[in-house]
Amino acid sequence: LPLGHPGFFRLRFWLDGADLDFSPHRKETERFGMKSKKQLVATIILFLAGILGLWMQYDLTPVREPAPISIPFIRAGWEGSPYDLRGYVDEASGPYMARQYRFRGGAPLQLLILRYDGYGHLPPVCYQGAGWRLSEEADLTSLSGRYRMTGLTGKNNFGEMIFIFYGIHVRDRIIKDGILRKVEEIRQRCNRTGTGQYLVEITMVHQKGQEQETKAYMKKFMDDMGDAI
């Protein structure tokens, strides 16, 4: 526009009032500001998580003992017998129960239930230490949602194969060890009603080619036991 044109003064007034700094320094400053905000938020989250972790670790709320282990030896065609795990389970950590179950005289299935405080070794660590080479397996779940157990499959140097399914017994349900269990633990501590939890584990050694049959057998055991576990 010509210098004396009326529109020139309106355009100049609009440009003077606008913040049109397109310099590289301006863009770099904005990026630095956004990065600083994200770092601040991350720092606050980590700080709060650290405080929560310390509180959960050193909270002196008395932990109420879980209900005594009471599972029938005979139920729905399954017959159980004691299973000796002395030397493999730390008896000082609390009560535990180890049994071997068979359905109508069929193949043996091992059931282990022991106290779990969130710091003990879970099956992936224990079985690898015993020489099993493990890999992930699909979870074992019920249609009712009463249990959802983490699955593992493994082999050893003797050519044996094994299925392992485990979960944490929480409020009449068996859930995977993870966020849900931690949420339940936080809820209990906030309510000042701490309660112990149990690790529930079933295992079964099988031959190659019997994978589907073995998993169905193990699922039947959990379904038939129902609320007895």
PDB file of C-alpha atoms in Angstrom:
ATOM      1  CA  LEU A   1       0.000   0.000   0.000  1.00  0.00           C
ATOM      2  CA  PRO A   2       1.146   3.556  -0.620  1.00  0.00           C
ATOM      3  CA  LEU A   3       2.497   5.235   2.489  1.00  0.00           C
ATOM      4  CA  GLY A   4      -0.330   7.719   2.615  1.00  0.00           C
ATOM      5  CA  HIS A   5      -3.141   5.228   1.932  1.00  0.00           C
ATOM      6  CA  PRO A   6      -5.629   4.962   4.879  1.00  0.00           C
ATOM      7  CA  GLY A   7      -5.341   1.184   4.815  1.00  0.00           C
ATOM      8  CA  PHE A   8      -1.611   1.445   5.485  1.00  0.00           C
ATOM      9  CA  PHE A   9      -2.184   2.950   8.912  1.00  0.00           C
ATOM     10  CA  ARG A  10      -4.759   0.252   9.793  1.00  0.00           C
ATOM     11  CA  LEU A  11      -2.355  -2.513   8.628  1.00  0.00           C
ATOM     12  CA  ARG A  12       0.531  -0.989  10.587  1.00  0.00           C
ATOM     13  CA  PHE A  13      -1.656  -0.679  13.708  1.00  0.00           C
ATOM     14  CA  TRP A  14      -2.667  -4.348  13.432  1.00  0.00           C
ATOM     15  CA  LEU A  15       0.918  -5.517  12.958  1.00  0.00           C
ATOM     16  CA  ASP A  16       2.161  -3.420  15.869  1.00  0.00           C
ATOM     17  CA  GLY A  17      -0.425  -5.030  18.176  1.00  0.00           C
ATOM     18  CA  ALA A  18       0.291  -8.583  17.037  1.00  0.00           C
ATOM     19  CA  ASP A  19       3.042 -10.817  18.366  1.00  0.00           C
ATOM     20  CA  LEU A  20       4.571 -12.037  15.130  1.00  0.00           C
ATOM     21  CA  ASP A  21       8.039 -13.014  16.222  1.00  0.00           C
ATOM     22  CA  PHE A  22       8.919 -15.921  13.929  1.00  0.00           C
ATOM     23  CA  SER A  23      12.604 -15.964  14.854  1.00  0.00           C
ATOM     24  CA  PRO A  24      14.362 -19.274  15.587  1.00  0.00           C
ATOM     25  CA  HIS A  25      15.073 -17.997  19.101  1.00  0.00           C
ATOM     26  CA  ARG A  26      11.332 -17.610  19.777  1.00  0.00           C
ATOM     27  CA  LYS A  27      10.562 -21.172  18.608  1.00  0.00           C
ATOM     28  CA  GLU A  28      13.448 -22.593  20.616  1.00  0.00           C
ATOM     29  CA  THR A  29      12.197 -20.774  23.731  1.00  0.00           C
ATOM     30  CA  GLU A  30       8.693 -22.240  23.289  1.00  0.00           C
ATOM     31  CA  ARG A  31      10.084 -25.748  22.872  1.00  0.00           C
ATOM     32  CA  PHE A  32      12.217 -25.307  25.979  1.00  0.00           C
ATOM     33  CA  GLY A  33       9.173 -24.124  27.926  1.00  0.00           C
ATOM     34  CA  MET A  34       7.082 -27.146  26.926  1.00  0.00           C
ATOM     35  CA  LYS A  35       9.958 -29.478  27.741  1.00  0.00           C
ATOM     36  CA  SER A  36      10.386 -27.882  31.160  1.00  0.00           C
ATOM     37  CA  LYS A  37       6.683 -28.321  31.928  1.00  0.00           C
ATOM     38  CA  LYS A  38       6.787 -31.994  30.977  1.00  0.00           C
ATOM     39  CA  GLN A  39       9.877 -32.532  33.107  1.00  0.00           C
ATOM     40  CA  LEU A  40       8.201 -30.808  36.040  1.00  0.00           C
ATOM     41  CA  VAL A  41       5.094 -32.997  35.752  1.00  0.00           C
ATOM     42  CA  ALA A  42       7.236 -36.147  35.492  1.00  0.00           C
ATOM     43  CA  THR A  43       9.263 -35.068  38.539  1.00  0.00           C
ATOM     44  CA  ILE A  44       6.106 -34.496  40.595  1.00  0.00           C
ATOM     45  CA  ILE A  45       4.694 -37.911  39.606  1.00  0.00           C
ATOM     46  CA  LEU A  46       7.950 -39.664  40.505  1.00  0.00           C
ATOM     47  CA  PHE A  47       8.120 -37.804  43.807  1.00  0.00           C
ATOM     48  CA  LEU A  48       4.566 -38.800  44.760  1.00  0.00           C
ATOM     49  CA  ALA A  49       5.192 -42.406  43.674  1.00  0.00           C
ATOM     50  CA  GLY A  50       8.315 -42.461  45.850  1.00  0.00           C
ATOM     51  CA  ILE A  51       6.413 -41.150  48.871  1.00  0.00           C
ATOM     52  CA  LEU A  52       3.677 -43.748  48.326  1.00  0.00           C
ATOM     53  CA  GLY A  53       6.255 -46.515  47.989  1.00  0.00           C
ATOM     54  CA  LEU A  54       8.011 -45.525  51.221  1.00  0.00           C
ATOM     55  CA  TRP A  55       4.709 -45.316  53.071  1.00  0.00           C
ATOM     56  CA  MET A  56       3.681 -48.780  51.874  1.00  0.00           C
ATOM     57  CA  GLN A  57       7.077 -50.214  52.783  1.00  0.00           C
ATOM     58  CA  TYR A  58       7.321 -48.756  56.302  1.00  0.00           C
ATOM     59  CA  ASP A  59       3.657 -48.455  57.236  1.00  0.00           C
ATOM     60  CA  LEU A  60       3.267 -50.101  60.626  1.00  0.00           C
ATOM     61  CA  THR A  61      -0.414 -50.971  60.247  1.00  0.00           C
ATOM     62  CA  PRO A  62      -0.856 -54.448  61.733  1.00  0.00           C
ATOM     63  CA  VAL A  63      -1.407 -56.984  58.977  1.00  0.00           C
ATOM     64  CA  ARG A  64      -4.365 -59.215  59.703  1.00  0.00           C
ATOM     65  CA  GLU A  65      -3.664 -62.878  59.061  1.00  0.00           C
ATOM     66  CA  PRO A  66      -5.541 -64.265  56.049  1.00  0.00           C
ATOM     67  CA  ALA A  67      -8.188 -66.884  56.573  1.00  0.00           C
ATOM     68  CA  PRO A  68      -6.783 -70.336  57.358  1.00  0.00           C
ATOM     69  CA  ILE A  69      -6.125 -72.560  54.382  1.00  0.00           C
ATOM     70  CA  SER A  70      -9.024 -74.970  54.162  1.00  0.00           C
ATOM     71  CA  ILE A  71      -9.497 -76.799  50.866  1.00  0.00           C
ATOM     72  CA  PRO A  72     -11.231 -80.177  50.580  1.00  0.00           C
ATOM     73  CA  PHE A  73      -9.201 -83.233  49.712  1.00  0.00           C
ATOM     74  CA  ILE A  74     -12.109 -84.675  47.721  1.00  0.00           C
ATOM     75  CA  ARG A  75     -14.393 -82.628  45.482  1.00  0.00           C
ATOM     76  CA  ALA A  76     -16.216 -83.165  42.174  1.00  0.00           C
ATOM     77  CA  GLY A  77     -14.204 -86.262  41.264  1.00  0.00           C
ATOM     78  CA  TRP A  78     -10.854 -84.785  42.332  1.00  0.00           C
ATOM     79  CA  GLU A  79      -8.881 -86.507  45.088  1.00  0.00           C
ATOM     80  CA  GLY A  80      -5.938 -84.806  46.774  1.00  0.00           C
ATOM     81  CA  SER A  81      -2.991 -85.962  48.837  1.00  0.00           C
ATOM     82  CA  PRO A  82      -0.197 -84.059  50.655  1.00  0.00           C
ATOM     83  CA  TYR A  83       2.736 -83.045  48.491  1.00  0.00           C
ATOM     84  CA  ASP A  84       6.116 -82.688  50.191  1.00  0.00           C
ATOM     85  CA  LEU A  85       7.877 -79.392  49.414  1.00  0.00           C
ATOM     86  CA  ARG A  86      10.172 -79.192  52.412  1.00  0.00           C
ATOM     87  CA  GLY A  87      13.422 -77.638  51.326  1.00  0.00           C
ATOM     88  CA  TYR A  88      11.738 -75.809  48.454  1.00  0.00           C
ATOM     89  CA  VAL A  89       9.424 -73.508  50.401  1.00  0.00           C
ATOM     90  CA  ASP A  90      10.534 -71.100  53.110  1.00  0.00           C
ATOM     91  CA  GLU A  91       8.368 -72.233  56.022  1.00  0.00           C
ATOM     92  CA  ALA A  92       9.377 -69.150  58.038  1.00  0.00           C
ATOM     93  CA  SER A  93       7.390 -66.932  55.642  1.00  0.00           C
ATOM     94  CA  GLY A  94       4.116 -68.334  56.957  1.00  0.00           C
ATOM     95  CA  PRO A  95       1.675 -71.193  56.466  1.00  0.00           C
ATOM     96  CA  TYR A  96       1.482 -72.950  53.138  1.00  0.00           C
ATOM     97  CA  MET A  97      -0.320 -75.892  51.611  1.00  0.00           C
ATOM     98  CA  ALA A  98       1.011 -78.273  48.949  1.00  0.00           C
ATOM     99  CA  ARG A  99      -1.135 -81.024  47.472  1.00  0.00           C
ATOM    100  CA  GLN A 100      -1.299 -83.305  44.485  1.00  0.00           C
ATOM    101  CA  TYR A 101      -4.704 -83.804  42.887  1.00  0.00           C
ATOM    102  CA  ARG A 102      -5.945 -86.397  40.401  1.00  0.00           C
ATOM    103  CA  PHE A 103      -9.276 -86.483  38.601  1.00  0.00           C
ATOM    104  CA  ARG A 104     -10.717 -89.996  38.783  1.00  0.00           C
ATOM    105  CA  GLY A 105      -7.229 -91.472  39.057  1.00  0.00           C
ATOM    106  CA  GLY A 106      -5.849 -89.462  36.136  1.00  0.00           C
ATOM    107  CA  ALA A 107      -2.618 -87.536  35.769  1.00  0.00           C
ATOM    108  CA  PRO A 108      -1.295 -85.658  38.834  1.00  0.00           C
ATOM    109  CA  LEU A 109      -1.671 -81.895  39.194  1.00  0.00           C
ATOM    110  CA  GLN A 110       0.219 -79.953  41.871  1.00  0.00           C
ATOM    111  CA  LEU A 111      -1.450 -77.193  43.886  1.00  0.00           C
ATOM    112  CA  LEU A 112       0.599 -74.799  46.023  1.00  0.00           C
ATOM    113  CA  ILE A 113      -0.856 -72.048  48.211  1.00  0.00           C
ATOM    114  CA  LEU A 114       1.381 -69.893  50.394  1.00  0.00           C
ATOM    115  CA  ARG A 115       1.539 -66.493  52.039  1.00  0.00           C
ATOM    116  CA  TYR A 116       2.514 -63.638  49.736  1.00  0.00           C
ATOM    117  CA  ASP A 117       3.465 -60.159  50.912  1.00  0.00           C
ATOM    118  CA  GLY A 118       4.504 -58.740  47.549  1.00  0.00           C
ATOM    119  CA  TYR A 119       8.240 -59.262  48.067  1.00  0.00           C
ATOM    120  CA  GLY A 120       8.691 -63.008  47.711  1.00  0.00           C
ATOM    121  CA  HIS A 121       9.897 -64.818  44.616  1.00  0.00           C
ATOM    122  CA  LEU A 122       7.204 -65.516  42.052  1.00  0.00           C
ATOM    123  CA  PRO A 123       7.187 -68.701  39.920  1.00  0.00           C
ATOM    124  CA  PRO A 124       9.191 -67.185  37.021  1.00  0.00           C
ATOM    125  CA  VAL A 125      12.152 -66.687  39.352  1.00  0.00           C
ATOM    126  CA  CYS A 126      11.792 -69.919  41.320  1.00  0.00           C
ATOM    127  CA  TYR A 127      11.354 -72.247  38.349  1.00  0.00           C
ATOM    128  CA  GLN A 128      14.143 -70.686  36.322  1.00  0.00           C
ATOM    129  CA  GLY A 129      16.372 -71.153  39.348  1.00  0.00           C
ATOM    130  CA  ALA A 130      15.371 -74.830  39.345  1.00  0.00           C
ATOM    131  CA  GLY A 131      16.545 -75.255  35.757  1.00  0.00           C
ATOM    132  CA  TRP A 132      13.344 -74.673  33.777  1.00  0.00           C
ATOM    133  CA  ARG A 133      13.554 -72.569  30.604  1.00  0.00           C
ATOM    134  CA  LEU A 134      10.319 -70.593  30.659  1.00  0.00           C
ATOM    135  CA  SER A 135       8.254 -68.670  28.149  1.00  0.00           C
ATOM    136  CA  GLU A 136       4.881 -66.939  28.369  1.00  0.00           C
ATOM    137  CA  GLU A 137       1.634 -68.837  27.978  1.00  0.00           C
ATOM    138  CA  ALA A 138      -1.932 -67.566  27.621  1.00  0.00           C
ATOM    139  CA  ASP A 139      -3.628 -66.718  30.928  1.00  0.00           C
ATOM    140  CA  LEU A 140      -5.954 -69.220  32.555  1.00  0.00           C
ATOM    141  CA  THR A 141      -9.313 -67.515  33.113  1.00  0.00           C
ATOM    142  CA  SER A 142     -12.869 -68.340  34.131  1.00  0.00           C
ATOM    143  CA  LEU A 143     -16.009 -67.113  32.399  1.00  0.00           C
ATOM    144  CA  SER A 144     -17.250 -65.731  35.721  1.00  0.00           C
ATOM    145  CA  GLY A 145     -14.095 -63.680  36.183  1.00  0.00           C
ATOM    146  CA  ARG A 146     -13.445 -65.286  39.568  1.00  0.00           C
ATOM    147  CA  TYR A 147      -9.882 -66.132  38.593  1.00  0.00           C
ATOM    148  CA  ARG A 148      -7.311 -64.917  36.087  1.00  0.00           C
ATOM    149  CA  MET A 149      -3.930 -66.579  36.391  1.00  0.00           C
ATOM    150  CA  THR A 150      -0.652 -65.793  34.647  1.00  0.00           C
ATOM    151  CA  GLY A 151       0.505 -68.620  32.398  1.00  0.00           C
ATOM    152  CA  LEU A 152       3.998 -70.014  31.820  1.00  0.00           C
ATOM    153  CA  THR A 153       5.286 -72.988  29.883  1.00  0.00           C
ATOM    154  CA  GLY A 154       8.716 -74.515  30.303  1.00  0.00           C
ATOM    155  CA  LYS A 155      11.213 -77.224  29.426  1.00  0.00           C
ATOM    156  CA  ASN A 156      14.156 -78.677  31.329  1.00  0.00           C
ATOM    157  CA  ASN A 157      17.317 -80.535  30.424  1.00  0.00           C
ATOM    158  CA  PHE A 158      15.573 -83.903  30.921  1.00  0.00           C
ATOM    159  CA  GLY A 159      13.119 -83.265  28.104  1.00  0.00           C
ATOM    160  CA  GLU A 160      10.194 -82.681  30.469  1.00  0.00           C
ATOM    161  CA  MET A 161       7.599 -79.991  29.767  1.00  0.00           C
ATOM    162  CA  ILE A 162       5.531 -78.080  32.315  1.00  0.00           C
ATOM    163  CA  PHE A 163       2.602 -75.697  32.535  1.00  0.00           C
ATOM    164  CA  ILE A 164       2.508 -73.185  35.402  1.00  0.00           C
ATOM    165  CA  PHE A 165      -0.451 -70.956  36.244  1.00  0.00           C
ATOM    166  CA  TYR A 166      -0.403 -68.619  39.223  1.00  0.00           C
ATOM    167  CA  GLY A 167      -2.235 -65.658  40.730  1.00  0.00           C
ATOM    168  CA  ILE A 168      -2.839 -63.789  43.986  1.00  0.00           C
ATOM    169  CA  HIS A 169      -5.893 -64.570  46.107  1.00  0.00           C
ATOM    170  CA  VAL A 170      -7.622 -61.259  46.896  1.00  0.00           C
ATOM    171  CA  ARG A 171     -11.148 -60.929  48.296  1.00  0.00           C
ATOM    172  CA  ASP A 172     -12.527 -64.249  47.006  1.00  0.00           C
ATOM    173  CA  ARG A 173     -10.868 -63.799  43.631  1.00  0.00           C
ATOM    174  CA  ILE A 174      -7.563 -64.884  42.131  1.00  0.00           C
ATOM    175  CA  ILE A 175      -5.964 -62.086  40.130  1.00  0.00           C
ATOM    176  CA  LYS A 176      -2.666 -61.549  38.338  1.00  0.00           C
ATOM    177  CA  ASP A 177       0.167 -59.970  40.262  1.00  0.00           C
ATOM    178  CA  GLY A 178       0.348 -56.412  38.965  1.00  0.00           C
ATOM    179  CA  ILE A 179      -1.563 -53.153  39.051  1.00  0.00           C
ATOM    180  CA  LEU A 180      -4.835 -54.640  40.326  1.00  0.00           C
ATOM    181  CA  ARG A 181      -3.099 -56.315  43.255  1.00  0.00           C
ATOM    182  CA  LYS A 182      -1.241 -53.110  44.139  1.00  0.00           C
ATOM    183  CA  VAL A 183      -4.481 -51.121  43.960  1.00  0.00           C
ATOM    184  CA  GLU A 184      -6.090 -53.597  46.345  1.00  0.00           C
ATOM    185  CA  GLU A 185      -3.123 -53.338  48.708  1.00  0.00           C
ATOM    186  CA  ILE A 186      -3.315 -49.530  48.663  1.00  0.00           C
ATOM    187  CA  ARG A 187      -7.059 -49.681  49.338  1.00  0.00           C
ATOM    188  CA  GLN A 188      -6.515 -51.939  52.326  1.00  0.00           C
ATOM    189  CA  ARG A 189      -3.799 -49.741  53.777  1.00  0.00           C
ATOM    190  CA  CYS A 190      -5.814 -46.561  53.276  1.00  0.00           C
ATOM    191  CA  ASN A 191      -8.692 -48.203  55.134  1.00  0.00           C
ATOM    192  CA  ARG A 192      -6.244 -49.258  57.864  1.00  0.00           C
ATOM    193  CA  THR A 193      -7.473 -52.824  57.471  1.00  0.00           C
ATOM    194  CA  GLY A 194      -4.388 -54.576  56.167  1.00  0.00           C
ATOM    195  CA  THR A 195      -4.929 -58.198  55.269  1.00  0.00           C
ATOM    196  CA  GLY A 196      -2.559 -60.890  54.087  1.00  0.00           C
ATOM    197  CA  GLN A 197      -2.689 -62.413  50.632  1.00  0.00           C
ATOM    198  CA  TYR A 198      -1.964 -65.863  49.232  1.00  0.00           C
ATOM    199  CA  LEU A 199      -0.137 -66.967  46.125  1.00  0.00           C
ATOM    200  CA  VAL A 200      -2.099 -69.704  44.344  1.00  0.00           C
ATOM    201  CA  GLU A 201      -0.145 -71.871  41.899  1.00  0.00           C
ATOM    202  CA  ILE A 202      -1.030 -74.972  39.896  1.00  0.00           C
ATOM    203  CA  THR A 203       1.538 -76.898  37.869  1.00  0.00           C
ATOM    204  CA  MET A 204       1.508 -79.982  35.698  1.00  0.00           C
ATOM    205  CA  VAL A 205       4.260 -81.861  33.865  1.00  0.00           C
ATOM    206  CA  HIS A 206       3.206 -83.214  30.468  1.00  0.00           C
ATOM    207  CA  GLN A 207       4.500 -84.785  27.292  1.00  0.00           C
ATOM    208  CA  LYS A 208       4.928 -83.102  23.933  1.00  0.00           C
ATOM    209  CA  GLY A 209       1.676 -83.107  21.997  1.00  0.00           C
ATOM    210  CA  GLN A 210      -0.479 -83.030  25.152  1.00  0.00           C
ATOM    211  CA  GLU A 211      -0.569 -79.226  25.509  1.00  0.00           C
ATOM    212  CA  GLN A 212      -4.261 -78.624  24.864  1.00  0.00           C
ATOM    213  CA  GLU A 213      -5.359 -81.665  26.854  1.00  0.00           C
ATOM    214  CA  THR A 214      -3.218 -80.614  29.816  1.00  0.00           C
ATOM    215  CA  LYS A 215      -4.462 -77.010  29.862  1.00  0.00           C
ATOM    216  CA  ALA A 216      -8.077 -78.215  29.691  1.00  0.00           C
ATOM    217  CA  TYR A 217      -7.377 -80.564  32.619  1.00  0.00           C
ATOM    218  CA  MET A 218      -5.941 -77.709  34.696  1.00  0.00           C
ATOM    219  CA  LYS A 219      -8.820 -75.381  33.847  1.00  0.00           C
ATOM    220  CA  LYS A 220     -11.292 -78.096  34.857  1.00  0.00           C
ATOM    221  CA  PHE A 221      -9.572 -78.340  38.232  1.00  0.00           C
ATOM    222  CA  MET A 222      -9.970 -74.598  38.884  1.00  0.00           C
ATOM    223  CA  ASP A 223     -13.593 -74.609  37.701  1.00  0.00           C
ATOM    224  CA  ASP A 224     -14.530 -77.690  39.734  1.00  0.00           C
ATOM    225  CA  MET A 225     -12.924 -76.329  42.898  1.00  0.00           C
ATOM    226  CA  GLY A 226     -14.968 -73.158  42.531  1.00  0.00           C
ATOM    227  CA  ASP A 227     -15.037 -71.017  45.666  1.00  0.00           C
ATOM    228  CA  ALA A 228     -13.215 -73.717  47.659  1.00  0.00           C
ATOM    229  CA  ILE A 229      -9.970 -71.936  46.751  1.00  0.00           C
TER     230      ILE A 229
END
